[in-house]
GROMACS .gro file of C-alpha atoms in nm:
model
  251
    1MET     CA    1 -12.902  -8.912 -19.272
    2VAL     CA    2 -12.778  -9.184 -19.007
    3ARG     CA    3 -12.545  -9.428 -19.221
    4GLN     CA    4 -12.398  -9.741 -19.105
    5LEU     CA    5 -12.041  -9.797 -19.088
    6LEU     CA    6 -12.024 -10.148 -18.894
    7PRO     CA    7 -12.085 -10.416 -18.916
    8SER     CA    8 -12.150 -10.353 -19.271
    9PRO     CA    9 -12.216 -10.005 -19.456
   10VAL     CA   10 -12.567  -9.905 -19.519
   11PRO     CA   11 -12.597  -9.565 -19.651
   12ALA     CA   12 -12.925  -9.461 -19.465
   13LEU     CA   13 -13.094  -9.611 -19.185
   14ASP     CA   14 -13.460  -9.568 -19.074
   15ASP     CA   15 -13.598  -9.586 -18.714
   16ALA     CA   16 -13.708  -9.977 -18.767
   17ALA     CA   17 -13.328 -10.058 -18.853
   18ILE     CA   18 -13.181  -9.840 -18.572
   19LEU     CA   19 -13.432 -10.006 -18.339
   20ASN     CA   20 -13.319 -10.335 -18.440
   21LEU     CA   21 -12.937 -10.274 -18.394
   22TYR     CA   22 -12.974 -10.147 -18.043
   23ALA     CA   23 -13.234 -10.444 -17.967
   24PRO     CA   24 -13.145 -10.580 -17.627
   25PRO     CA   25 -13.095 -10.993 -17.621
   26ARG     CA   26 -13.362 -11.192 -17.487
   27GLY     CA   27 -13.332 -11.349 -17.140
   28GLU     CA   28 -13.404 -11.364 -16.754
   29ILE     CA   29 -13.112 -11.161 -16.664
   30PRO     CA   30 -13.154 -10.797 -16.687
   31PHE     CA   31 -12.950 -10.620 -16.952
   32VAL     CA   32 -12.806 -10.333 -16.830
   33ARG     CA   33 -12.722 -10.034 -17.097
   34PHE     CA   34 -12.584  -9.693 -17.025
   35ASN     CA   35 -12.612  -9.417 -17.255
   36PHE     CA   36 -12.362  -9.132 -17.274
   37VAL     CA   37 -12.269  -8.819 -17.541
   38GLY     CA   38 -11.918  -8.688 -17.508
   39THR     CA   39 -11.698  -8.451 -17.678
   40ALA     CA   40 -11.398  -8.565 -17.893
   41ASP     CA   41 -11.174  -8.447 -17.592
   42GLY     CA   42 -11.385  -8.624 -17.344
   43ALA     CA   43 -11.596  -8.371 -17.156
   44SER     CA   44 -11.946  -8.522 -17.056
   45THR     CA   45 -12.100  -8.197 -17.023
   46HIS     CA   46 -12.113  -7.818 -17.113
   47ASP     CA   47 -12.208  -7.536 -16.858
   48GLY     CA   48 -12.333  -7.820 -16.655
   49ALA     CA   49 -12.539  -8.051 -16.869
   50SER     CA   50 -12.525  -8.261 -17.162
   51GLY     CA   51 -12.793  -8.136 -17.418
   52ALA     CA   52 -12.542  -7.906 -17.616
   53LEU     CA   53 -12.320  -8.189 -17.696
   54GLY     CA   54 -12.560  -8.375 -17.904
   55GLY     CA   55 -12.713  -8.279 -18.235
   56ASP     CA   56 -13.048  -8.427 -18.421
   57ALA     CA   57 -12.925  -8.773 -18.485
   58ASP     CA   58 -12.815  -8.825 -18.118
   59ARG     CA   59 -13.163  -8.685 -18.015
   60ARG     CA   60 -13.308  -8.924 -18.247
   61ILE     CA   61 -13.095  -9.232 -18.115
   62PHE     CA   62 -13.156  -9.126 -17.766
   63ALA     CA   63 -13.534  -9.130 -17.791
   64LEU     CA   64 -13.515  -9.468 -17.968
   65LEU     CA   65 -13.326  -9.649 -17.712
   66ARG     CA   66 -13.570  -9.537 -17.439
   67ARG     CA   67 -13.847  -9.744 -17.664
   68HIS     CA   68 -13.671 -10.069 -17.569
   69ALA     CA   69 -13.635 -10.016 -17.194
   70ASP     CA   70 -13.859 -10.195 -16.915
   71THR     CA   71 -13.690  -9.923 -16.694
   72ILE     CA   72 -13.530  -9.573 -16.756
   73LEU     CA   73 -13.252  -9.562 -16.445
   74VAL     CA   74 -13.075  -9.243 -16.348
   75GLY     CA   75 -12.909  -9.099 -16.090
   76ALA     CA   76 -13.081  -8.809 -15.839
   77GLY     CA   77 -12.800  -8.570 -15.979
   78THR     CA   78 -12.889  -8.638 -16.356
   79VAL     CA   79 -13.256  -8.564 -16.250
   80ARG     CA   80 -13.157  -8.232 -16.077
   81ALA     CA   81 -12.935  -8.130 -16.375
   82GLU     CA   82 -13.160  -8.226 -16.673
   83GLY     CA   83 -13.525  -8.229 -16.539
   84TYR     CA   84 -13.675  -8.563 -16.646
   85ALA     CA   85 -14.006  -8.379 -16.594
   86GLY     CA   86 -14.321  -8.534 -16.803
   87GLU     CA   87 -14.312  -8.812 -17.053
   88LEU     CA   88 -13.968  -8.960 -17.126
   89VAL     CA   89 -14.090  -9.135 -17.439
   90ASP     CA   90 -14.310  -8.975 -17.730
   91ALA     CA   91 -14.609  -9.044 -17.880
   92ALA     CA   92 -14.483  -9.246 -18.159
   93GLY     CA   93 -14.281  -9.425 -17.912
   94GLN     CA   94 -14.558  -9.506 -17.683
   95ALA     CA   95 -14.733  -9.629 -17.973
   96TRP     CA   96 -14.444  -9.865 -18.087
   97ARG     CA   97 -14.446 -10.026 -17.757
   98ARG     CA   98 -14.828 -10.081 -17.742
   99GLU     CA   99 -14.799 -10.250 -18.077
  100ARG     CA  100 -14.587 -10.499 -17.931
  101GLY     CA  101 -14.792 -10.565 -17.625
  102ARG     CA  102 -14.594 -10.333 -17.385
  103LEU     CA  103 -14.700 -10.076 -17.135
  104PRO     CA  104 -14.677  -9.741 -17.311
  105HIS     CA  105 -14.421  -9.588 -17.083
  106PRO     CA  106 -14.129  -9.768 -16.914
  107GLY     CA  107 -14.066  -9.750 -16.552
  108VAL     CA  108 -13.871  -9.471 -16.411
  109ALA     CA  109 -13.617  -9.518 -16.167
  110VAL     CA  110 -13.393  -9.277 -15.948
  111VAL     CA  111 -13.089  -9.390 -15.756
  112SER     CA  112 -13.040  -9.145 -15.462
  113GLY     CA  113 -12.830  -9.220 -15.159
  114THR     CA  114 -13.007  -8.951 -14.969
  115LEU     CA  115 -13.298  -8.886 -15.111
  116ASP     CA  116 -13.223  -8.521 -15.175
  117LEU     CA  117 -13.493  -8.487 -15.397
  118ASP     CA  118 -13.797  -8.240 -15.382
  119PRO     CA  119 -14.146  -8.432 -15.358
  120ALA     CA  120 -14.318  -8.135 -15.473
  121SER     CA  121 -14.094  -8.107 -15.784
  122ALA     CA  122 -14.217  -8.109 -16.162
  123PHE     CA  123 -14.044  -8.461 -16.200
  124PHE     CA  124 -14.294  -8.611 -15.949
  125ALA     CA  125 -14.596  -8.401 -16.014
  126GLN     CA  126 -14.585  -8.458 -16.390
  127ALA     CA  127 -14.440  -8.845 -16.387
  128PRO     CA  128 -14.599  -9.048 -16.622
  129VAL     CA  129 -14.553  -9.353 -16.430
  130ARG     CA  130 -14.493  -9.343 -16.039
  131PRO     CA  131 -14.118  -9.323 -15.970
  132LEU     CA  132 -13.928  -9.581 -15.822
  133LEU     CA  133 -13.675  -9.440 -15.555
  134LEU     CA  134 -13.378  -9.673 -15.479
  135THR     CA  135 -13.170  -9.554 -15.170
  136THR     CA  136 -12.998  -9.668 -14.857
  137GLY     CA  137 -13.172  -9.812 -14.563
  138PRO     CA  138 -13.107  -9.501 -14.321
  139ALA     CA  139 -13.228  -9.278 -14.567
  140ALA     CA  140 -13.544  -9.475 -14.645
  141GLU     CA  141 -13.617  -9.494 -14.278
  142ARG     CA  142 -13.566  -9.150 -14.225
  143ASP     CA  143 -13.751  -8.984 -14.550
  144ALA     CA  144 -13.946  -9.249 -14.721
  145ASP     CA  145 -14.249  -9.099 -14.566
  146ALA     CA  146 -14.224  -8.768 -14.744
  147PHE     CA  147 -14.260  -8.956 -15.066
  148ALA     CA  148 -14.558  -9.165 -15.004
  149ASP     CA  149 -14.780  -8.980 -15.230
  150VAL     CA  150 -14.558  -8.951 -15.553
  151ALA     CA  151 -14.302  -9.272 -15.549
  152ASP     CA  152 -14.221  -9.587 -15.429
  153VAL     CA  153 -13.912  -9.586 -15.199
  154VAL     CA  154 -13.684  -9.913 -15.159
  155ALA     CA  155 -13.369  -9.958 -14.970
  156CYS     CA  156 -13.104 -10.147 -15.179
  157GLY     CA  157 -12.782 -10.126 -14.929
  158ARG     CA  158 -12.708  -9.980 -14.600
  159ASP     CA  159 -12.415  -9.765 -14.663
  160GLY     CA  160 -12.459  -9.693 -15.007
  161VAL     CA  161 -12.705  -9.811 -15.290
  162ASP     CA  162 -12.598 -10.167 -15.410
  163PRO     CA  163 -12.620 -10.197 -15.768
  164ALA     CA  164 -12.658 -10.535 -15.752
  165ALA     CA  165 -12.966 -10.497 -15.502
  166VAL     CA  166 -13.095 -10.243 -15.764
  167LEU     CA  167 -13.097 -10.506 -16.035
  168ARG     CA  168 -13.263 -10.750 -15.808
  169GLU     CA  169 -13.542 -10.500 -15.731
  170LEU     CA  170 -13.611 -10.423 -16.087
  171ALA     CA  171 -13.603 -10.818 -16.211
  172ARG     CA  172 -13.855 -10.850 -15.900
  173ARG     CA  173 -14.085 -10.610 -16.088
  174GLY     CA  174 -14.028 -10.775 -16.414
  175HIS     CA  175 -13.805 -10.517 -16.562
  176ARG     CA  176 -13.525 -10.734 -16.762
  177ALA     CA  177 -13.408 -10.413 -17.014
  178VAL     CA  178 -13.235 -10.158 -16.799
  179HIS     CA  179 -13.156  -9.848 -16.956
  180SER     CA  180 -12.948  -9.591 -16.768
  181GLU     CA  181 -12.877  -9.221 -16.879
  182GLY     CA  182 -12.624  -9.171 -16.581
  183GLY     CA  183 -12.472  -8.985 -16.443
  184PRO     CA  184 -12.106  -9.044 -16.415
  185SER     CA  185 -12.143  -9.174 -16.021
  186LEU     CA  186 -12.398  -9.409 -16.114
  187PHE     CA  187 -12.203  -9.537 -16.425
  188GLY     CA  188 -11.880  -9.593 -16.225
  189ALA     CA  189 -12.086  -9.766 -15.919
  190PHE     CA  190 -12.206 -10.032 -16.153
  191GLN     CA  191 -11.873 -10.064 -16.353
  192ALA     CA  192 -11.725 -10.132 -16.017
  193ALA     CA  193 -11.967 -10.375 -15.950
  194ASP     CA  194 -11.906 -10.559 -16.304
  195LEU     CA  195 -12.262 -10.518 -16.395
  196VAL     CA  196 -12.236 -10.334 -16.741
  197ASP     CA  197 -12.359 -10.490 -17.043
  198SER     CA  198 -12.357 -10.236 -17.317
  199LEU     CA  199 -12.270  -9.864 -17.334
  200CYS     CA  200 -12.413  -9.664 -17.607
  201LEU     CA  201 -12.179  -9.382 -17.670
  202THR     CA  202 -12.222  -9.066 -17.876
  203LEU     CA  203 -11.892  -8.893 -17.969
  204SER     CA  204 -11.940  -8.544 -18.082
  205PRO     CA  205 -11.732  -8.370 -18.296
  206LEU     CA  206 -11.690  -8.086 -18.067
  207LEU     CA  207 -11.395  -7.951 -17.822
  208ALA     CA  208 -11.489  -7.839 -17.491
  209GLY     CA  209 -11.177  -7.769 -17.275
  210GLY     CA  210 -11.206  -7.675 -16.965
  211THR     CA  211 -11.258  -7.940 -16.651
  212ALA     CA  212 -11.584  -8.117 -16.740
  213ARG     CA  213 -11.679  -8.438 -16.609
  214ARG     CA  214 -11.605  -8.781 -16.758
  215ILE     CA  215 -11.887  -9.021 -16.829
  216ALA     CA  216 -11.784  -9.226 -16.522
  217GLU     CA  217 -11.638  -9.160 -16.191
  218GLY     CA  218 -11.546  -9.389 -15.890
  219ALA     CA  219 -11.295  -9.632 -15.786
  220GLU     CA  220 -11.039  -9.785 -16.031
  221HIS     CA  221 -11.148 -10.137 -16.095
  222PRO     CA  222 -11.000 -10.418 -16.340
  223LEU     CA  223 -11.028 -10.351 -16.727
  224VAL     CA  224 -11.334 -10.461 -16.901
  225PRO     CA  225 -11.287 -10.573 -17.261
  226LEU     CA  226 -11.572 -10.451 -17.505
  227ARG     CA  227 -11.665 -10.503 -17.883
  228ILE     CA  228 -11.822 -10.273 -18.121
  229SER     CA  229 -12.181 -10.445 -18.207
  230ALA     CA  230 -12.249 -10.140 -18.425
  231LEU     CA  231 -12.109  -9.813 -18.555
  232LEU     CA  232 -12.321  -9.495 -18.701
  233GLU     CA  233 -12.233  -9.171 -18.817
  234GLU     CA  234 -12.374  -8.849 -18.910
  235ASP     CA  235 -12.224  -8.500 -18.982
  236GLY     CA  236 -11.900  -8.624 -18.805
  237ALA     CA  237 -12.066  -8.727 -18.493
  238LEU     CA  238 -12.011  -9.128 -18.407
  239PHE     CA  239 -12.286  -9.345 -18.261
  240ILE     CA  240 -12.108  -9.653 -18.107
  241ASN     CA  241 -12.302  -9.928 -17.963
  242TYR     CA  242 -12.031 -10.141 -17.735
  243ARG     CA  243 -12.155 -10.447 -17.567
  244ARG     CA  244 -11.916 -10.642 -17.362
  245ALA     CA  245 -11.646 -10.899 -17.513
  246THR     CA  246 -11.731 -11.151 -17.249
  247GLU     CA  247 -12.021 -11.249 -17.055
  248ARG     CA  248 -12.058 -11.055 -16.718
  249PRO     CA  249 -12.053 -11.260 -16.419
  250GLY     CA  250 -12.416 -11.386 -16.329
  251GLY     CA  251 -12.503 -11.299 -16.702
   0.00000   0.00000   0.00000
């Protein structure tokens, strides 16, 4: 059973309690949350993927977090490494969303600077909603027609995908709760732009060694202080809901 350590001890949490702990704030400014799993020695993957790092509780919380999302935002590398084909919210999650007057499945947005994706892949063929591809101007001009039947392609920058432009596009579509599952380059880009409101981190009681990636990569930036909004535990795994300690610019 998942138990709550902070803000106050609770011996066992049901799904409703977990959903309440992770509920994003209401507001007009997009709320940007990143979700990652890592080992005790800092690895974000094992054998090239993150799936082996989390247990049952991690998968449970992972699924519950998606219920709150207006958009599930991922990098193209994460799509290639982890699949992402088919429905990303289970039947119970879709029913939960319908009961609250929301569309059964959140939007799915992929950040890809080069559009290095296969329009005939299962990700597009099995997509529960039409994906949104956020890319650069040159890539959109060159390759948008290849995705015309399977996705919307929007340019969000010239030399690289601009996180601020990504949020403006999502806000234009009415998406306020942005839930990102990586990868490290995308997380690093949003950190560098100072556009991260929350980090949900599963710290697995595992040692991976090797040369696995961190959960964030990119240019160093000024330190951003965080606070613990909630801390949960099961079988030695810690589930940390971090929020910014100060409001982000524009927030």
